[in-house]
Coordinates of C-alpha atoms in Angstrom, one line a residue:
X351 CA -24.4 48.2 2.2
X352 CA -22.0 47.7 5.0
X353 CA -22.5 44.3 6.6
X354 CA -21.5 42.6 9.8
X355 CA -22.4 38.9 9.2
X356 CA -26.2 39.1 9.0
X357 CA -26.4 42.4 10.9
X358 CA -26.9 45.9 9.9
X359 CA -24.5 48.8 10.1
X360 CA -25.3 49.6 13.8
X361 CA -25.3 46.0 14.9
X362 CA -28.9 45.1 14.3
X363 CA -30.6 42.4 12.3
X364 CA -31.3 43.7 8.7
X365 CA -33.9 41.0 8.2
X366 CA -36.9 40.3 10.4
X367 CA -39.3 37.4 10.2
X368 CA -42.8 38.6 10.2
X369 CA -42.0 42.2 9.3
X370 CA -45.3 44.0 9.1
X371 CA -47.1 41.8 11.6
X372 CA -46.8 39.9 14.9
X373 CA -45.5 36.4 14.9
X374 CA -48.0 33.8 16.1
X375 CA -47.0 31.5 18.8
X376 CA -49.6 29.0 19.9
X377 CA -49.8 26.6 22.9
X378 CA -48.4 26.9 26.4
X379 CA -45.2 28.4 25.1
X380 CA -47.0 31.6 24.3
X381 CA -47.0 32.5 28.0
X382 CA -43.2 32.3 28.0
X383 CA -42.5 34.3 24.8
X384 CA -40.5 37.5 25.2
X385 CA -42.8 40.5 25.5
X386 CA -41.8 43.4 23.4
X387 CA -42.7 47.1 23.7
X388 CA -41.6 50.1 21.6
X389 CA -41.4 53.6 22.9
X390 CA -40.9 56.8 21.0
X391 CA -39.5 60.0 22.7
X392 CA -40.0 63.7 21.8
X393 CA -37.8 65.4 19.2
X394 CA -34.7 66.7 21.0
X395 CA -32.8 70.0 20.6
X396 CA -30.2 68.6 18.2
X397 CA -32.9 67.2 15.9
X398 CA -34.8 70.6 16.0
X399 CA -31.6 72.4 15.0
X400 CA -31.3 70.0 12.0
X401 CA -35.0 70.8 11.1
X402 CA -35.8 67.1 11.4
X403 CA -39.2 65.7 10.3
X404 CA -41.5 63.4 12.4
X405 CA -41.6 59.9 10.8
X406 CA -43.2 57.7 13.5
X407 CA -46.9 57.1 14.1
X408 CA -48.5 54.6 16.5
X409 CA -52.0 53.1 16.6
X410 CA -52.8 50.7 19.5
X411 CA -50.0 48.1 19.4
X412 CA -48.8 49.0 15.9
X413 CA -45.8 51.2 15.1
X414 CA -45.3 52.7 11.6
X415 CA -42.2 54.3 10.2
X416 CA -42.1 56.5 7.1
X417 CA -39.1 56.9 4.7
X418 CA -39.4 60.5 3.5
X419 CA -36.9 59.9 0.7
X420 CA -39.4 57.8 -1.1
X421 CA -42.2 59.8 -2.7
X422 CA -45.8 59.2 -1.5
X423 CA -47.4 56.4 -3.5
X424 CA -44.1 55.3 -4.9
X425 CA -41.4 52.7 -4.1
X426 CA -37.7 53.1 -3.7
X427 CA -34.9 51.1 -5.3
X428 CA -35.1 47.4 -4.7
X429 CA -38.8 47.8 -4.3
X430 CA -38.5 49.4 -0.9
X431 CA -41.8 50.7 0.6
X432 CA -42.4 54.2 1.9
X433 CA -43.9 53.0 5.1
X434 CA -43.3 49.9 7.2
X435 CA -45.6 48.7 9.9
X436 CA -44.6 46.5 12.9
X437 CA -46.9 45.0 15.5
X438 CA -45.7 44.5 19.1
X439 CA -47.2 43.8 22.5
X440 CA -47.2 47.5 23.3
X441 CA -46.5 50.7 21.3
X442 CA -45.9 53.7 23.5
X443 CA -46.3 57.2 22.0
X444 CA -44.3 59.5 24.4
X445 CA -43.4 62.2 21.9
X446 CA -46.0 64.7 22.9
X447 CA -47.6 65.1 26.4
X448 CA -50.6 66.9 24.8
X449 CA -51.4 63.9 22.6
X450 CA -54.4 61.8 23.7
X451 CA -52.4 58.7 23.2
X452 CA -49.4 59.9 25.3
X453 CA -47.8 57.1 27.3
X454 CA -46.5 58.3 30.7
X455 CA -43.9 56.6 32.9
X456 CA -46.8 55.5 35.1
X457 CA -48.5 53.8 32.1
X458 CA -45.3 52.0 31.2
X459 CA -45.0 50.7 34.7
X460 CA -48.6 49.7 35.0
X461 CA -48.3 47.6 31.8
X462 CA -44.8 46.2 32.3
X463 CA -43.6 46.7 35.8
X464 CA -46.7 45.2 37.4
X465 CA -46.1 42.0 35.4
X466 CA -42.5 41.8 36.7
X467 CA -43.7 42.1 40.3
X468 CA -46.4 39.5 39.8
X469 CA -43.8 37.1 38.3
X470 CA -41.5 37.7 41.3
X471 CA -44.2 37.0 43.9
X472 CA -45.1 33.8 42.0
X473 CA -41.5 32.6 42.2
X474 CA -40.3 33.2 38.6
X475 CA -37.2 35.0 37.5
X476 CA -37.9 38.2 35.5
X477 CA -36.0 40.6 33.3
X478 CA -36.6 44.0 31.6
X479 CA -34.0 45.4 29.2
X480 CA -34.1 48.6 27.3
X481 CA -32.4 48.9 23.9
X482 CA -32.1 51.7 21.4
X483 CA -29.6 54.0 19.7
X484 CA -27.8 56.5 22.0
X485 CA -30.0 59.3 23.2
X486 CA -33.3 57.5 22.4
X487 CA -34.5 57.5 26.0
X488 CA -33.4 54.1 27.5
X489 CA -32.1 55.5 30.8
X490 CA -35.1 57.8 31.1
X491 CA -37.4 54.7 30.7
X492 CA -35.5 52.6 33.1
X493 CA -34.3 55.1 35.7
X494 CA -36.2 58.3 34.9
X495 CA -35.5 61.5 36.9
X496 CA -36.3 63.0 40.3
X497 CA -39.6 64.4 39.0
X498 CA -40.7 61.4 37.0
X499 CA -39.1 58.1 38.1
X500 CA -38.6 55.2 35.7
X501 CA -39.3 51.5 35.8
X502 CA -36.4 50.5 38.2
X503 CA -37.4 52.8 41.0
X504 CA -41.1 52.1 40.5
X505 CA -40.6 48.3 40.5
X506 CA -38.5 48.5 43.7
X507 CA -41.1 50.8 45.4
X508 CA -44.0 48.5 44.3
X509 CA -42.1 45.4 45.6
X510 CA -41.9 46.8 49.1
X511 CA -45.5 48.0 49.0
X512 CA -46.6 44.5 48.4
X513 CA -44.2 43.1 51.0
X514 CA -45.6 45.5 53.6
X515 CA -49.2 44.5 52.8
X516 CA -48.4 40.8 53.1
X517 CA -46.3 41.2 56.2
X518 CA -49.1 43.2 57.9
X519 CA -51.4 40.1 57.6
X520 CA -48.5 37.7 58.4
X521 CA -49.0 36.0 55.1
X522 CA -45.3 35.4 54.5
X523 CA -41.7 36.4 55.4
X524 CA -39.4 38.1 52.9
X525 CA -35.7 38.7 52.3
X526 CA -34.5 41.2 49.6
X527 CA -31.0 41.8 48.4
X528 CA -29.8 44.1 45.6
X529 CA -26.7 44.4 43.5
X530 CA -25.7 46.8 40.8
X531 CA -23.0 46.4 38.1
X532 CA -21.9 47.9 34.9
X533 CA -20.2 46.3 31.9
X534 CA -17.6 48.9 30.6
X535 CA -15.3 48.0 27.8
X536 CA -16.2 44.3 28.3
X537 CA -15.2 44.4 32.0
X538 CA -17.6 44.0 34.9
X539 CA -17.5 46.6 37.7
X540 CA -19.4 46.7 41.0
X541 CA -21.3 50.1 41.1
X542 CA -22.1 49.7 44.8
X543 CA -18.4 49.8 45.9
X544 CA -16.1 52.8 45.7
X545 CA -14.1 53.3 42.5
X546 CA -10.8 53.0 44.3
X547 CA -11.5 49.4 45.5
X548 CA -10.3 46.5 43.4
X549 CA -13.6 45.8 41.7
X550 CA -13.0 47.0 38.2
X551 CA -12.6 43.6 36.6
X552 CA -14.9 41.0 38.3
X553 CA -14.9 37.5 36.9
X554 CA -18.0 35.7 35.6
X555 CA -18.6 32.1 36.6
X556 CA -21.4 29.7 35.7
X557 CA -23.2 27.5 38.2
X558 CA -24.5 24.3 36.7
X559 CA -28.0 24.9 38.0
X560 CA -28.3 28.6 38.7
X561 CA -26.5 29.8 35.6
X562 CA -23.9 32.6 35.1
X563 CA -23.1 34.9 38.0
X564 CA -20.4 37.5 38.9
X565 CA -17.9 36.4 41.4
X566 CA -17.4 38.8 44.4
X567 CA -20.2 41.1 43.4
X568 CA -21.6 42.7 46.5
X569 CA -25.1 42.0 47.6
X570 CA -26.9 44.4 49.9
X571 CA -29.7 43.5 52.2
X572 CA -32.5 46.0 52.0
X573 CA -35.5 46.5 54.3
X574 CA -37.4 49.2 52.5
X575 CA -37.5 51.4 49.4
X576 CA -35.4 54.1 51.1
X577 CA -32.5 51.6 51.4
X578 CA -32.8 50.8 47.7
X579 CA -33.0 54.4 46.7
X580 CA -29.8 55.3 48.6
X581 CA -27.9 52.4 47.0
X582 CA -29.3 53.2 43.5
X583 CA -28.2 56.9 43.8
X584 CA -24.7 55.9 44.8
X585 CA -24.5 53.4 41.9
X586 CA -25.7 55.9 39.4
X587 CA -23.0 58.4 40.5
X588 CA -20.4 55.7 39.9
X589 CA -21.7 54.7 36.5
X590 CA -19.6 55.7 33.5
X591 CA -21.2 58.5 31.3
X592 CA -19.8 61.0 28.9
X593 CA -21.0 63.7 26.4
X594 CA -21.2 62.8 22.7
X595 CA -22.6 64.9 19.9
X596 CA -25.9 62.9 20.1
X597 CA -26.3 62.9 23.9
X598 CA -24.9 65.2 26.6
X599 CA -25.1 62.4 29.2
X600 CA -24.5 59.2 27.2
X601 CA -24.3 56.0 29.1
X602 CA -21.0 54.4 28.1
X603 CA -21.7 51.1 29.8
X604 CA -24.4 48.5 30.2
X605 CA -25.9 48.6 33.7
X606 CA -27.7 45.7 35.4
X607 CA -29.6 46.3 38.6
X608 CA -30.5 42.9 40.2
X609 CA -33.0 42.1 42.9
X610 CA -32.8 38.8 44.7
X611 CA -36.2 38.3 46.3
X612 CA -36.9 35.4 48.7
X613 CA -40.3 34.6 50.2
X614 CA -41.3 31.9 52.7
X615 CA -44.6 30.9 54.2
X616 CA -46.6 28.0 55.5
X617 CA -49.4 26.9 53.1
X618 CA -51.8 24.3 54.7
X619 CA -49.0 23.3 57.1
X620 CA -46.6 22.9 54.2
X621 CA -43.5 25.1 54.1
X622 CA -43.1 27.0 50.8
X623 CA -40.0 29.0 49.8
X624 CA -39.3 30.6 46.4
X625 CA -36.3 32.7 45.2
X626 CA -36.8 35.1 42.3
X627 CA -34.1 37.1 40.5
X628 CA -35.1 40.3 38.8
X629 CA -32.7 41.7 36.2
X630 CA -33.4 45.4 35.3
X631 CA -31.1 46.3 32.4
X632 CA -30.2 49.6 30.9
X633 CA -28.1 48.9 27.8
X634 CA -25.7 51.4 26.3
X635 CA -26.8 52.9 23.0
X636 CA -25.9 51.5 19.6
X637 CA -24.1 54.2 17.7
X638 CA -22.1 55.2 14.6
X639 CA -18.8 57.0 15.1
X640 CA -19.6 59.6 12.4
X641 CA -22.9 60.4 14.1
X642 CA -21.6 60.7 17.7
X643 CA -18.3 62.3 16.8
X644 CA -16.4 59.7 18.7
X645 CA -12.6 59.7 18.9
X646 CA -9.9 58.2 21.0
X647 CA -11.5 56.9 24.3
X648 CA -15.1 57.4 23.1
X649 CA -14.3 55.5 19.9
X650 CA -13.0 52.5 21.9
X651 CA -16.0 52.6 24.1
X652 CA -18.3 52.7 21.1
X653 CA -16.5 49.8 19.6
X654 CA -17.0 47.7 22.7
X655 CA -20.6 48.8 23.0
X656 CA -21.4 47.8 19.4
X657 CA -19.5 44.5 19.8
X658 CA -21.7 43.4 22.7
X659 CA -24.8 44.6 20.9
X660 CA -23.9 42.8 17.7
X661 CA -23.5 39.6 19.8
X662 CA -26.9 40.3 21.5
X663 CA -28.3 40.5 17.9
X664 CA -26.7 37.2 17.0
X665 CA -28.1 35.6 20.2
X666 CA -31.6 36.9 19.5
X667 CA -31.5 35.7 15.8
X668 CA -30.3 32.3 16.9
X669 CA -33.0 31.9 19.6
X670 CA -35.7 33.2 17.2
X671 CA -34.6 30.5 14.6
X672 CA -34.7 27.8 17.3
X673 CA -38.2 28.9 18.4
X674 CA -39.6 29.0 14.9
X675 CA -38.2 25.6 14.1
X676 CA -39.7 24.2 17.3
X677 CA -43.1 25.6 16.4
X678 CA -43.2 24.0 13.0
X679 CA -43.0 20.2 13.1
X680 CA -42.7 20.0 9.3
X681 CA -39.3 21.8 9.3
X682 CA -36.3 19.6 9.7
X683 CA -34.6 20.5 13.0
X684 CA -31.1 21.9 12.6
X685 CA -28.3 22.5 15.1
X686 CA -28.2 26.2 15.9
X687 CA -25.3 27.6 18.0
X688 CA -26.2 30.4 20.4
X689 CA -23.1 32.6 21.0
X690 CA -23.8 33.6 24.6
X691 CA -20.2 33.7 25.6
X692 CA -19.1 36.0 22.7
X693 CA -19.7 39.0 25.0
X694 CA -20.0 39.6 28.7
X695 CA -23.5 41.1 28.3
X696 CA -25.0 38.1 26.6
X697 CA -23.3 35.6 29.0
X698 CA -24.8 37.4 32.0
X699 CA -28.2 37.6 30.4
X700 CA -28.2 33.9 29.3
X701 CA -31.1 32.9 31.5
X702 CA -33.1 36.0 30.5
X703 CA -32.8 35.1 26.8
X704 CA -34.1 31.6 26.0
X705 CA -33.8 30.4 29.6
X706 CA -35.5 30.5 33.0
X707 CA -37.0 33.9 33.0
X708 CA -40.1 36.0 32.0
X709 CA -38.5 38.7 29.9
X710 CA -39.6 42.0 28.6
X711 CA -37.8 44.1 26.0
X712 CA -38.4 47.8 25.5
X713 CA -37.1 49.3 22.3
X714 CA -36.6 53.1 22.5
X715 CA -36.6 55.1 19.3
X716 CA -36.2 58.6 17.9
X717 CA -39.1 60.1 15.9
X718 CA -36.8 62.1 13.6
X719 CA -36.0 61.4 10.0
X720 CA -32.3 62.1 10.5
X721 CA -32.2 58.8 12.5
X722 CA -34.3 56.7 10.1
X723 CA -31.6 54.0 9.6
X724 CA -31.0 53.5 13.3
X725 CA -34.7 53.6 14.1
X726 CA -35.6 51.0 11.4
X727 CA -32.9 48.7 12.6
X728 CA -34.1 48.9 16.2
X729 CA -37.7 48.1 15.1
X730 CA -36.5 45.1 13.1
X731 CA -34.4 44.0 16.1
X732 CA -37.4 44.2 18.4
X733 CA -39.6 42.4 15.9
X734 CA -37.1 39.5 15.9
X735 CA -36.9 39.4 19.7
X736 CA -40.6 38.7 20.1
X737 CA -40.1 35.3 18.5
X738 CA -37.9 34.1 21.4
X739 CA -39.5 31.5 23.7
X740 CA -38.2 31.3 27.3
X741 CA -38.8 28.4 29.7
X742 CA -39.6 30.1 33.1
X743 CA -40.0 27.8 36.1
X744 CA -40.9 28.5 39.7
X745 CA -37.6 28.6 41.7
X746 CA -38.5 26.4 44.7
X747 CA -36.1 25.7 47.6
X748 CA -34.9 22.1 47.1
X749 CA -35.5 21.1 50.8
X750 CA -39.1 22.4 50.5
X751 CA -39.5 20.4 47.3
X752 CA -38.2 17.3 49.2
X753 CA -40.6 17.9 52.1
X754 CA -43.6 18.1 49.6
X755 CA -42.5 14.9 47.9
X756 CA -42.0 13.0 51.2
X757 CA -45.5 14.1 52.3
X758 CA -46.9 12.8 49.1
X759 CA -45.1 9.5 49.7
X760 CA -46.4 9.4 53.3
X761 CA -50.0 9.9 52.0
X762 CA -49.5 7.1 49.5
X763 CA -48.1 4.7 52.2
X764 CA -51.0 5.5 54.6
X765 CA -53.5 4.8 51.8
X766 CA -51.8 1.4 51.0
X767 CA -51.8 0.5 54.7
X768 CA -55.4 1.4 55.1
X769 CA -56.3 -0.8 52.1
X770 CA -54.1 -3.6 53.3
X771 CA -52.4 -3.7 49.9
X772 CA -49.1 -5.4 50.7
X773 CA -48.5 -6.2 47.1
X774 CA -47.2 -2.7 46.5
X775 CA -44.4 -3.5 48.9
X776 CA -42.7 -5.5 46.2
X777 CA -42.2 -2.3 44.2
X778 CA -40.4 -0.6 47.1
X779 CA -36.7 0.2 46.4
X780 CA -35.8 -1.0 49.9
X781 CA -36.5 -4.0 52.0
X782 CA -38.1 -2.0 54.8
X783 CA -41.6 -2.6 55.9
X784 CA -44.2 -0.1 55.0
X785 CA -44.5 1.0 58.7
X786 CA -40.8 1.5 59.0
X787 CA -40.7 3.5 55.7
X788 CA -43.7 5.6 56.9
X789 CA -42.0 6.4 60.2
X790 CA -38.7 7.3 58.5
X791 CA -40.5 9.6 56.1
X792 CA -42.5 11.3 58.9
X793 CA -39.3 11.8 60.9
X794 CA -37.5 13.2 57.9
X795 CA -40.3 15.6 57.1
X796 CA -40.4 16.8 60.7
X797 CA -36.6 17.3 60.7
X798 CA -36.5 19.2 57.4
X799 CA -39.5 21.3 58.4
X800 CA -37.8 22.2 61.7
X801 CA -34.5 23.0 59.9
X802 CA -36.4 25.2 57.4
X803 CA -38.3 27.0 60.2
X804 CA -35.1 27.6 62.2
X805 CA -33.4 29.0 59.1
X806 CA -36.1 31.5 58.5
X807 CA -36.3 32.5 62.2
X808 CA -32.6 33.2 62.0
X809 CA -33.1 35.2 58.8
X810 CA -35.8 37.3 60.5
X811 CA -33.5 38.0 63.4
X812 CA -30.8 39.2 61.0
X813 CA -33.3 41.3 59.2
X814 CA -34.3 42.8 62.5
X815 CA -30.7 43.6 63.2
X816 CA -30.3 45.2 59.9
X817 CA -33.0 47.7 60.6
X818 CA -31.4 48.7 64.0
X819 CA -34.7 50.1 65.0
X820 CA -34.5 53.3 66.9
X821 CA -37.1 53.7 69.6
X822 CA -37.9 56.5 72.0
X823 CA -37.6 56.0 75.8
X824 CA -38.5 59.2 77.6
X825 CA -36.3 61.9 76.1
X826 CA -33.7 59.4 75.1
X827 CA -33.3 57.3 71.9
X828 CA -32.5 53.6 72.2
X829 CA -30.7 51.6 69.5
X830 CA -31.7 48.0 69.7
X831 CA -29.2 45.4 68.7
X832 CA -28.9 41.7 69.5
X833 CA -25.6 40.8 67.7
X834 CA -22.1 41.5 69.1
X835 CA -20.9 44.8 67.8
X836 CA -18.4 47.7 68.2
X837 CA -19.3 51.3 68.9
X838 CA -16.9 53.7 67.3
X839 CA -15.7 56.7 69.4
X840 CA -14.2 59.6 67.5
X841 CA -11.1 61.2 69.1
X842 CA -12.4 64.6 67.8
X843 CA -14.4 66.1 70.7
X844 CA -16.3 68.2 68.2
X845 CA -17.6 65.1 66.4
X846 CA -21.2 64.1 67.3
X847 CA -21.5 60.9 65.2
X848 CA -21.6 57.4 66.5
X849 CA -20.6 54.4 64.3
X850 CA -21.8 50.9 65.0
X851 CA -20.1 47.9 63.4
X852 CA -21.7 44.4 63.7
X853 CA -19.4 41.5 64.1
X854 CA -20.6 38.8 61.8
X855 CA -20.3 35.1 62.5
X856 CA -16.8 34.1 61.4
X857 CA -14.0 36.6 60.7
X858 CA -14.3 40.4 60.4
X859 CA -11.2 42.0 58.9
X860 CA -10.2 45.5 59.9
X861 CA -7.7 47.7 58.0
X862 CA -7.2 50.4 55.5
X863 CA -8.8 50.9 52.1
X864 CA -5.6 50.2 50.2
X865 CA -5.2 46.6 51.7
X866 CA -4.5 43.7 49.3
X867 CA -7.8 42.1 50.3
X868 CA -11.0 44.0 50.9
X869 CA -11.5 44.9 54.5
X870 CA -14.9 44.5 56.3
X871 CA -14.3 47.5 58.4
X872 CA -12.3 50.3 56.7
X873 CA -10.6 52.8 59.1
X874 CA -8.1 55.7 58.7
X875 CA -5.3 56.5 61.1
X876 CA -1.6 57.2 61.3
X877 CA -0.8 54.0 63.2
X878 CA -3.2 51.8 61.3
X879 CA -1.7 48.9 59.2
X880 CA -3.2 48.1 55.8
X881 CA -4.4 44.8 57.3
X882 CA -4.6 45.6 61.0
X883 CA -6.5 43.0 63.0
X884 CA -9.2 40.3 62.8
X885 CA -12.3 39.8 65.0
X886 CA -13.3 36.1 65.2
X887 CA -16.9 35.5 66.3
X888 CA -17.9 31.9 66.9
X889 CA -20.8 30.7 69.1
X890 CA -21.3 34.0 70.8
X891 CA -17.6 34.4 71.7
X892 CA -15.4 37.1 70.2
X893 CA -11.6 37.1 70.0
X894 CA -9.4 39.9 68.8
X895 CA -6.3 38.8 66.7
X896 CA -3.7 41.6 66.1
X897 CA -1.8 41.1 62.8
X898 CA 2.0 41.6 62.4
X899 CA 3.1 45.0 63.8
X900 CA -0.4 46.2 64.5
X901 CA -1.0 48.3 67.7
X902 CA -4.0 46.9 69.6
X903 CA -4.9 47.5 73.3
X904 CA -7.7 46.5 75.6
X905 CA -8.6 48.9 78.4
X906 CA -5.1 50.5 77.9
X907 CA -3.1 47.3 77.9
X908 CA -1.4 46.3 74.7
X909 CA -2.0 42.8 73.3
X910 CA 0.1 40.8 70.8
X911 CA -1.9 37.6 70.5
X912 CA -5.5 36.4 70.2
X913 CA -7.5 37.6 73.2
X914 CA -11.1 37.0 74.2
X915 CA -13.2 40.1 74.5
X916 CA -15.8 40.9 77.1
X917 CA -18.7 43.2 77.1
X918 CA -18.1 46.9 77.9
X919 CA -14.3 47.0 77.3
X920 CA -12.5 49.8 75.5
X921 CA -10.4 48.8 72.5
X922 CA -7.8 51.0 70.9
X923 CA -6.8 50.0 67.4
X924 CA -5.6 53.4 66.3
X925 CA -9.2 54.4 67.0
X926 CA -10.9 53.5 70.3
X927 CA -13.9 51.2 70.4
X928 CA -16.5 50.1 72.9
X929 CA -17.4 46.4 72.4
X930 CA -20.7 45.0 73.4
X931 CA -23.0 42.1 72.6
X932 CA -26.2 42.9 74.5
X933 CA -26.1 46.6 75.0
X934 CA -27.7 49.8 74.2
X935 CA -25.3 52.6 73.4
X936 CA -23.0 53.0 76.5
X937 CA -25.0 50.8 78.9
X938 CA -25.8 47.2 79.5
X939 CA -29.0 45.4 78.8
X940 CA -30.3 43.7 82.0
X941 CA -33.4 42.2 83.5
X942 CA -34.6 42.6 87.1
X943 CA -37.4 41.2 89.3
X944 CA -39.8 43.2 91.4
X945 CA -37.7 42.6 94.6
X946 CA -34.5 43.8 92.9
X947 CA -33.5 47.4 93.5
X948 CA -31.8 48.9 90.4
X949 CA -29.8 52.1 90.7
X950 CA -27.5 53.7 88.1
X951 CA -24.3 55.5 88.6
X952 CA -21.8 56.9 86.1
X953 CA -18.1 57.7 86.0
X954 CA -15.6 59.1 83.6
X955 CA -13.8 56.5 81.5
X956 CA -10.1 56.4 82.5
X957 CA -9.1 55.4 78.9
X958 CA -11.3 57.9 77.1
X959 CA -12.1 60.9 79.4
X960 CA -14.7 62.3 77.0
X961 CA -16.7 59.1 77.4
X962 CA -19.2 58.7 80.2
X963 CA -19.6 55.1 81.4
X964 CA -22.9 53.8 82.9
X965 CA -23.2 50.8 85.2
X966 CA -25.9 49.2 87.3
X967 CA -25.5 48.6 91.0

């Protein structure tokens, strides 16, 4: 038998503790053990052409595989059994819709996706990853299709349904950001940026408290499921796929869709803020070159895929050994090295495997006898994974935690003062009197609570801006926006589109797509430099800074140095802009009293004749 360390031919553990039954984990740690599900797909066209036989059966949470090469009632060489039975948290039979035990996408979501959502709203990190050989149904389980969506879309949709319900009753405030990356040939690429941008080899860093993260990975603020759906579709288009002999649309990369979910509320006058990170992972399939017909580029891809999956197998084996040793006090503890950094995949999933996360693994398998070896390896791999014990904790904002601790200290001091117990003062770390200490703590709590409240009020204003809510006013449509912004005006008279660019606090860089550094506003034009100009926005004031050789003009007058911008001016930086900070499109926001007569008049813009300017008189 071909061996890779302690792993099987396709990079899976060839031995599994507890084969034939579930591992028992007792005590509080049972709540943190990795939850494992197995799902079998229908026989596909390729397997039908090979006249493949069905070898998988499922009963409740048990999965049984049959080796048809061993005669019924007999044993194979080395005492191998004809059937092997494994017990998991869930066994999903999705091979035949007519079967009474058929597991639909909805059932998988109700069993697994709801748990992820519950964990997120409780403040825990969560992770779901799908593993199996190529063509076994991983992407279908995680993403699904337009007719039958998978876990990732359903979890995102369910998240916003819950957010809307809680927001309706003012129970809490929420902020949601998403990112989407792929690991292709051991390199990390941002799927939510265009392929031509310099994002094909992002670096991984490790924060001492928050764990591994991808440097410069874009995070996108989303307000509803439609926003997520749009980003997801764009990312899936950018993902690397290719046809192999086993799968016409084989994923050639690992993909990780991450949701950063923050919620804040006041609970009995106490601020509460938690931050949850949800990793939804679609792994590339394990494969053998002879089965997939891989050559050249596909062969290199397959090698890198198997390398990362071998490392994942090593990590799972090491973590399972650690968990088993910890559960048995009679066994002498040994030092076990967990090789997280041996692959990009395992490094990024470090917290999800043995760390601060509630994790679910879905093993997808083929029911055909022609894939017996790969299927058995996957089942053993999943059986090993269920032994892993994670240590999930609620991710609380440190300032909120400090406020809670200070309030507990205030309550203690008040109790001591009420009792007249001055002896406790001797234990105080400072020489301050109890009254002074109490006043300091109360002032600090008030200050921290105010800072926290202001931060969330600012966040809600930003979220309001992100929606740019359109509202009707008569036969017109008004676009509300409170932040300084540019309104793009196309030179093409036949163009009917309007582009609005917000000017963030700090610097906003404007230039071409081929610039050395990524530009915040990407434009195209004959006179446009690769790095054309910078907008600086500080304390409500905006300055335009032309860069070397860049053509910039304000109301038709060319500028060569930093210039403060006012509301309603026309900029020309190869493309004309109308700048505004408190405007609706093309007109100023104003307020008037009952005794103020407001009249409107309009004129043709001298700089851009096709633009009609409004003003109040």
